[in-house]
Every structure is written in C-alpha cells, then in structure tokens.
JSON list of C-alpha atoms in Angstrom, two decimals:
[
{"chain": "A", "resi": 16, "resn": "MET", "atom": "CA", "xyz": [72.93, -157.68, -15.35]},
{"chain": "A", "resi": 17, "resn": "THR", "atom": "CA", "xyz": [75.21, -160.76, -17.10]},
{"chain": "A", "resi": 18, "resn": "THR", "atom": "CA", "xyz": [74.23, -164.15, -15.61]},
{"chain": "A", "resi": 19, "resn": "PHE", "atom": "CA", "xyz": [76.38, -167.16, -14.68]},
{"chain": "A", "resi": 20, "resn": "PRO", "atom": "CA", "xyz": [75.78, -170.33, -16.78]},
{"chain": "A", "resi": 21, "resn": "ALA", "atom": "CA", "xyz": [73.35, -173.27, -14.60]},
{"chain": "A", "resi": 22, "resn": "SER", "atom": "CA", "xyz": [76.51, -175.72, -15.77]},
{"chain": "A", "resi": 23, "resn": "HIS", "atom": "CA", "xyz": [79.25, -173.20, -13.89]},
{"chain": "A", "resi": 24, "resn": "ARG", "atom": "CA", "xyz": [77.20, -171.81, -11.03]},
{"chain": "A", "resi": 25, "resn": "ASP", "atom": "CA", "xyz": [78.12, -174.01, -8.50]},
{"chain": "A", "resi": 26, "resn": "LEU", "atom": "CA", "xyz": [82.48, -172.56, -9.38]},
{"chain": "A", "resi": 27, "resn": "LEU", "atom": "CA", "xyz": [81.18, -169.70, -7.61]},
{"chain": "A", "resi": 28, "resn": "GLN", "atom": "CA", "xyz": [81.01, -171.32, -4.20]},
{"chain": "A", "resi": 29, "resn": "THR", "atom": "CA", "xyz": [84.12, -172.61, -4.03]},
{"chain": "A", "resi": 30, "resn": "ASP", "atom": "CA", "xyz": [87.21, -170.96, -1.54]},
{"chain": "A", "resi": 31, "resn": "VAL", "atom": "CA", "xyz": [89.41, -169.34, -4.07]},
{"chain": "A", "resi": 32, "resn": "ALA", "atom": "CA", "xyz": [89.35, -167.43, -7.16]},
{"chain": "A", "resi": 33, "resn": "ILE", "atom": "CA", "xyz": [91.67, -165.40, -8.98]},
{"chain": "A", "resi": 34, "resn": "LEU", "atom": "CA", "xyz": [91.62, -161.48, -9.41]},
{"chain": "A", "resi": 35, "resn": "ALA", "atom": "CA", "xyz": [93.78, -160.40, -12.47]},
{"chain": "A", "resi": 36, "resn": "THR", "atom": "CA", "xyz": [93.73, -156.17, -12.60]},
{"chain": "A", "resi": 37, "resn": "VAL", "atom": "CA", "xyz": [95.94, -153.86, -14.47]},
{"chain": "A", "resi": 38, "resn": "GLY", "atom": "CA", "xyz": [98.99, -152.42, -12.93]},
{"chain": "A", "resi": 39, "resn": "GLN", "atom": "CA", "xyz": [100.58, -149.50, -12.10]},
{"chain": "A", "resi": 40, "resn": "ASP", "atom": "CA", "xyz": [103.17, -150.61, -15.37]},
{"chain": "A", "resi": 41, "resn": "GLY", "atom": "CA", "xyz": [100.07, -151.86, -17.83]},
{"chain": "A", "resi": 42, "resn": "TYR", "atom": "CA", "xyz": [101.25, -155.94, -16.93]},
{"chain": "A", "resi": 43, "resn": "PRO", "atom": "CA", "xyz": [98.49, -158.10, -15.17]},
{"chain": "A", "resi": 44, "resn": "GLN", "atom": "CA", "xyz": [98.94, -158.13, -11.20]},
{"chain": "A", "resi": 45, "resn": "VAL", "atom": "CA", "xyz": [97.02, -161.90, -9.96]},
{"chain": "A", "resi": 46, "resn": "THR", "atom": "CA", "xyz": [95.82, -162.80, -6.85]},
{"chain": "A", "resi": 47, "resn": "ALA", "atom": "CA", "xyz": [94.04, -165.84, -5.00]},
{"chain": "A", "resi": 48, "resn": "LEU", "atom": "CA", "xyz": [91.50, -163.99, -3.13]},
{"chain": "A", "resi": 49, "resn": "TRP", "atom": "CA", "xyz": [88.59, -165.21, -1.07]},
{"chain": "A", "resi": 50, "resn": "PHE", "atom": "CA", "xyz": [85.07, -163.89, -2.18]},
{"chain": "A", "resi": 51, "resn": "LEU", "atom": "CA", "xyz": [81.12, -164.53, -1.57]},
{"chain": "A", "resi": 52, "resn": "LEU", "atom": "CA", "xyz": [78.28, -164.67, -4.43]},
{"chain": "A", "resi": 53, "resn": "ASP", "atom": "CA", "xyz": [76.08, -162.00, -2.04]},
{"chain": "A", "resi": 54, "resn": "ASP", "atom": "CA", "xyz": [72.46, -163.01, -2.36]},
{"chain": "A", "resi": 55, "resn": "ASP", "atom": "CA", "xyz": [71.96, -160.28, -5.12]},
{"chain": "A", "resi": 56, "resn": "GLY", "atom": "CA", "xyz": [73.60, -162.08, -6.79]},
{"chain": "A", "resi": 57, "resn": "ALA", "atom": "CA", "xyz": [77.10, -160.36, -7.47]},
{"chain": "A", "resi": 58, "resn": "ILE", "atom": "CA", "xyz": [80.53, -161.26, -6.39]},
{"chain": "A", "resi": 59, "resn": "LYS", "atom": "CA", "xyz": [82.28, -159.54, -4.19]},
{"chain": "A", "resi": 60, "resn": "LEU", "atom": "CA", "xyz": [84.95, -159.38, -1.97]},
{"chain": "A", "resi": 61, "resn": "SER", "atom": "CA", "xyz": [86.88, -157.58, 1.05]},
{"chain": "A", "resi": 62, "resn": "LEU", "atom": "CA", "xyz": [89.97, -155.53, 0.61]},
{"chain": "A", "resi": 63, "resn": "ASN", "atom": "CA", "xyz": [92.03, -153.79, 2.56]},
{"chain": "A", "resi": 64, "resn": "THR", "atom": "CA", "xyz": [92.98, -150.52, 0.81]},
{"chain": "A", "resi": 65, "resn": "ALA", "atom": "CA", "xyz": [96.42, -150.64, 1.39]},
{"chain": "A", "resi": 66, "resn": "ARG", "atom": "CA", "xyz": [96.63, -153.91, -1.51]},
{"chain": "A", "resi": 67, "resn": "GLN", "atom": "CA", "xyz": [98.13, -153.02, -4.61]},
{"chain": "A", "resi": 68, "resn": "LYS", "atom": "CA", "xyz": [94.80, -154.54, -6.18]},
{"chain": "A", "resi": 69, "resn": "VAL", "atom": "CA", "xyz": [92.77, -152.20, -4.37]},
{"chain": "A", "resi": 70, "resn": "LYS", "atom": "CA", "xyz": [94.89, -149.22, -5.81]},
{"chain": "A", "resi": 71, "resn": "ASN", "atom": "CA", "xyz": [94.56, -150.88, -9.45]},
{"chain": "A", "resi": 72, "resn": "LEU", "atom": "CA", "xyz": [90.98, -151.29, -9.31]},
{"chain": "A", "resi": 73, "resn": "GLN", "atom": "CA", "xyz": [91.04, -147.45, -8.10]},
{"chain": "A", "resi": 74, "resn": "VAL", "atom": "CA", "xyz": [93.12, -146.56, -11.57]},
{"chain": "A", "resi": 75, "resn": "HIS", "atom": "CA", "xyz": [91.45, -148.84, -13.73]},
{"chain": "A", "resi": 76, "resn": "PRO", "atom": "CA", "xyz": [88.26, -150.48, -12.53]},
{"chain": "A", "resi": 77, "resn": "GLU", "atom": "CA", "xyz": [87.96, -153.31, -15.63]},
{"chain": "A", "resi": 78, "resn": "CYS", "atom": "CA", "xyz": [89.06, -156.75, -14.26]},
{"chain": "A", "resi": 79, "resn": "THR", "atom": "CA", "xyz": [89.09, -160.60, -14.69]},
{"chain": "A", "resi": 80, "resn": "PHE", "atom": "CA", "xyz": [87.79, -162.90, -12.12]},
{"chain": "A", "resi": 81, "resn": "PHE", "atom": "CA", "xyz": [88.50, -166.64, -12.94]},
{"chain": "A", "resi": 82, "resn": "ILE", "atom": "CA", "xyz": [88.03, -169.71, -10.92]},
{"chain": "A", "resi": 83, "resn": "LEU", "atom": "CA", "xyz": [89.91, -173.28, -11.54]},
{"chain": "A", "resi": 84, "resn": "ASP", "atom": "CA", "xyz": [87.54, -176.16, -10.56]},
{"chain": "A", "resi": 85, "resn": "PRO", "atom": "CA", "xyz": [89.35, -177.96, -7.86]},
{"chain": "A", "resi": 86, "resn": "ALA", "atom": "CA", "xyz": [88.08, -181.22, -9.14]},
{"chain": "A", "resi": 87, "resn": "ASN", "atom": "CA", "xyz": [88.40, -180.99, -13.00]},
{"chain": "A", "resi": 88, "resn": "PRO", "atom": "CA", "xyz": [91.07, -178.29, -14.04]},
{"chain": "A", "resi": 89, "resn": "TYR", "atom": "CA", "xyz": [89.68, -178.31, -17.71]},
{"chain": "A", "resi": 90, "resn": "ARG", "atom": "CA", "xyz": [86.32, -176.88, -16.40]},
{"chain": "A", "resi": 91, "resn": "THR", "atom": "CA", "xyz": [86.81, -172.99, -15.85]},
{"chain": "A", "resi": 92, "resn": "LEU", "atom": "CA", "xyz": [84.62, -169.79, -14.76]},
{"chain": "A", "resi": 93, "resn": "GLU", "atom": "CA", "xyz": [86.18, -166.73, -16.28]},
{"chain": "A", "resi": 94, "resn": "VAL", "atom": "CA", "xyz": [83.88, -163.12, -15.55]},
{"chain": "A", "resi": 95, "resn": "ARG", "atom": "CA", "xyz": [85.13, -160.27, -17.24]},
{"chain": "A", "resi": 96, "resn": "ALA", "atom": "CA", "xyz": [83.93, -157.26, -14.95]},
{"chain": "A", "resi": 97, "resn": "ARG", "atom": "CA", "xyz": [84.25, -153.85, -13.87]},
{"chain": "A", "resi": 98, "resn": "ALA", "atom": "CA", "xyz": [84.46, -152.80, -10.32]},
{"chain": "A", "resi": 99, "resn": "THR", "atom": "CA", "xyz": [82.91, -150.88, -8.15]},
{"chain": "A", "resi": 100, "resn": "ILE", "atom": "CA", "xyz": [84.19, -149.63, -4.72]},
{"chain": "A", "resi": 101, "resn": "THR", "atom": "CA", "xyz": [82.73, -148.83, -1.52]},
{"chain": "A", "resi": 102, "resn": "PRO", "atom": "CA", "xyz": [83.64, -148.01, 2.11]},
{"chain": "A", "resi": 103, "resn": "ASP", "atom": "CA", "xyz": [83.07, -151.12, 4.55]},
{"chain": "A", "resi": 104, "resn": "LEU", "atom": "CA", "xyz": [84.09, -148.51, 7.66]},
{"chain": "A", "resi": 105, "resn": "GLU", "atom": "CA", "xyz": [81.89, -150.77, 9.97]},
{"chain": "A", "resi": 106, "resn": "TYR", "atom": "CA", "xyz": [83.12, -153.76, 8.55]},
{"chain": "A", "resi": 107, "resn": "THR", "atom": "CA", "xyz": [79.53, -155.43, 7.52]},
{"chain": "A", "resi": 108, "resn": "PHE", "atom": "CA", "xyz": [81.14, -156.70, 4.27]},
{"chain": "A", "resi": 109, "resn": "ALA", "atom": "CA", "xyz": [83.77, -158.46, 5.93]},
{"chain": "A", "resi": 110, "resn": "LYS", "atom": "CA", "xyz": [82.15, -159.92, 8.64]},
{"chain": "A", "resi": 111, "resn": "LYS", "atom": "CA", "xyz": [79.30, -161.43, 5.88]},
{"chain": "A", "resi": 112, "resn": "LEU", "atom": "CA", "xyz": [82.05, -162.98, 3.49]},
{"chain": "A", "resi": 113, "resn": "GLY", "atom": "CA", "xyz": [84.68, -163.87, 7.09]},
{"chain": "A", "resi": 114, "resn": "ALA", "atom": "CA", "xyz": [81.39, -165.91, 8.14]},
{"chain": "A", "resi": 115, "resn": "LYS", "atom": "CA", "xyz": [81.19, -168.12, 4.63]},
{"chain": "A", "resi": 116, "resn": "TYR", "atom": "CA", "xyz": [85.44, -168.78, 5.87]},
{"chain": "A", "resi": 117, "resn": "GLY", "atom": "CA", "xyz": [84.16, -170.48, 9.51]},
{"chain": "A", "resi": 118, "resn": "GLY", "atom": "CA", "xyz": [83.77, -167.08, 10.76]},
{"chain": "A", "resi": 119, "resn": "VAL", "atom": "CA", "xyz": [87.30, -165.57, 9.99]},
{"chain": "A", "resi": 120, "resn": "ASP", "atom": "CA", "xyz": [87.53, -162.14, 11.39]},
{"chain": "A", "resi": 121, "resn": "LEU", "atom": "CA", "xyz": [89.23, -160.34, 9.14]},
{"chain": "A", "resi": 122, "resn": "SER", "atom": "CA", "xyz": [90.03, -156.87, 10.84]},
{"chain": "A", "resi": 123, "resn": "THR", "atom": "CA", "xyz": [93.02, -159.37, 12.01]},
{"chain": "A", "resi": 124, "resn": "HIS", "atom": "CA", "xyz": [94.58, -159.18, 8.99]},
{"chain": "A", "resi": 125, "resn": "ASP", "atom": "CA", "xyz": [94.46, -155.05, 8.38]},
{"chain": "A", "resi": 126, "resn": "ARG", "atom": "CA", "xyz": [96.95, -152.36, 10.25]},
{"chain": "A", "resi": 127, "resn": "PRO", "atom": "CA", "xyz": [96.12, -149.66, 12.45]},
{"chain": "A", "resi": 128, "resn": "GLY", "atom": "CA", "xyz": [94.78, -146.63, 9.91]},
{"chain": "A", "resi": 129, "resn": "GLU", "atom": "CA", "xyz": [94.28, -149.30, 6.62]},
{"chain": "A", "resi": 130, "resn": "GLN", "atom": "CA", "xyz": [89.99, -149.62, 5.91]},
{"chain": "A", "resi": 131, "resn": "ARG", "atom": "CA", "xyz": [88.11, -152.70, 4.24]},
{"chain": "A", "resi": 132, "resn": "VAL", "atom": "CA", "xyz": [86.45, -151.75, 1.39]},
{"chain": "A", "resi": 133, "resn": "LEU", "atom": "CA", "xyz": [83.98, -153.83, -0.78]},
{"chain": "A", "resi": 134, "resn": "VAL", "atom": "CA", "xyz": [84.56, -154.52, -4.19]},
{"chain": "A", "resi": 135, "resn": "SER", "atom": "CA", "xyz": [81.48, -155.56, -6.11]},
{"chain": "A", "resi": 136, "resn": "LEU", "atom": "CA", "xyz": [81.75, -156.95, -9.75]},
{"chain": "A", "resi": 137, "resn": "GLN", "atom": "CA", "xyz": [79.76, -156.15, -12.47]},
{"chain": "A", "resi": 138, "resn": "PRO", "atom": "CA", "xyz": [80.29, -158.89, -15.34]},
{"chain": "A", "resi": 139, "resn": "ILE", "atom": "CA", "xyz": [80.46, -157.56, -18.61]},
{"chain": "A", "resi": 140, "resn": "LYS", "atom": "CA", "xyz": [81.15, -160.96, -19.98]},
{"chain": "A", "resi": 141, "resn": "VAL", "atom": "CA", "xyz": [80.98, -164.44, -18.77]},
{"chain": "A", "resi": 142, "resn": "ASN", "atom": "CA", "xyz": [83.22, -167.33, -20.39]},
{"chain": "A", "resi": 143, "resn": "THR", "atom": "CA", "xyz": [82.93, -170.66, -19.66]},
{"chain": "A", "resi": 144, "resn": "TRP", "atom": "CA", "xyz": [85.24, -174.10, -20.39]},
{"chain": "A", "resi": 145, "resn": "GLY", "atom": "CA", "xyz": [84.37, -177.94, -20.03]},
{"chain": "A", "resi": 146, "resn": "SER", "atom": "CA", "xyz": [81.75, -179.35, -18.60]}
]
C-alpha cells in the first residue's frame, strides 16, 4: 500500500477534500466531501448510492482525492486511487464518519429507499506540493 508522506499527513485531518471521478461523458466530475483517515490507514468515504459520484465509481473506480491546505494554498496532497465500494446497510461507517464532524447523523441526508456505501480508496500514487 502506498503511504502518505509525513510532511503532508496532517492534511488528512482536515475537514473537507475534493474527489474527482470520471463521468459518463468522459469528463471529470468534482465534488467536495467529508472523509476519514481510518484506523487502518485508509481514506474512507460514506456516500449515498443515489449520488453521481457513486455511479461514476461503479463504472470507473479510478479517482483522485485532493486536499488543499487551508492555511497555505500552495501546499497540497493528491492521491490517485482505486475505489472499492461496499454496502454500509447498518450505517456502521457512516456513524464513525459522522462522529468526526460533531456527531452528524448522515442518515438524515438520505431519502427513503436510498442506501449508504463505504468507499475505500487504495492509493496508487501520492503527489505532494509545497512544504
């Protein structure tokens, strides 16, 4: 597994990151989202299956996860990754992610019949900029 450089590992504790996926038309689809660097060292997301980014990842699991340092916009972390999607029917991971954001209940963002999935990003290449 590709590791995150110590010089930029602190960025994995920020609140928001950008996820770029490949859309049906071949163009990038970019979304700001919440994330968690989990205990196992993997970047994980809780997404709703009704969202376009999930549909994109189901077809093209290749994506880019990008964090801009809020204190220094010339310092960035880019993770080119392959996404793995697994059901989170009991909201186990969604609750863990919600705890990072003050106990937010992510189920309140879902409409009846929608489901949550856990998206784990396996880094293929990590790029950093700035110090």
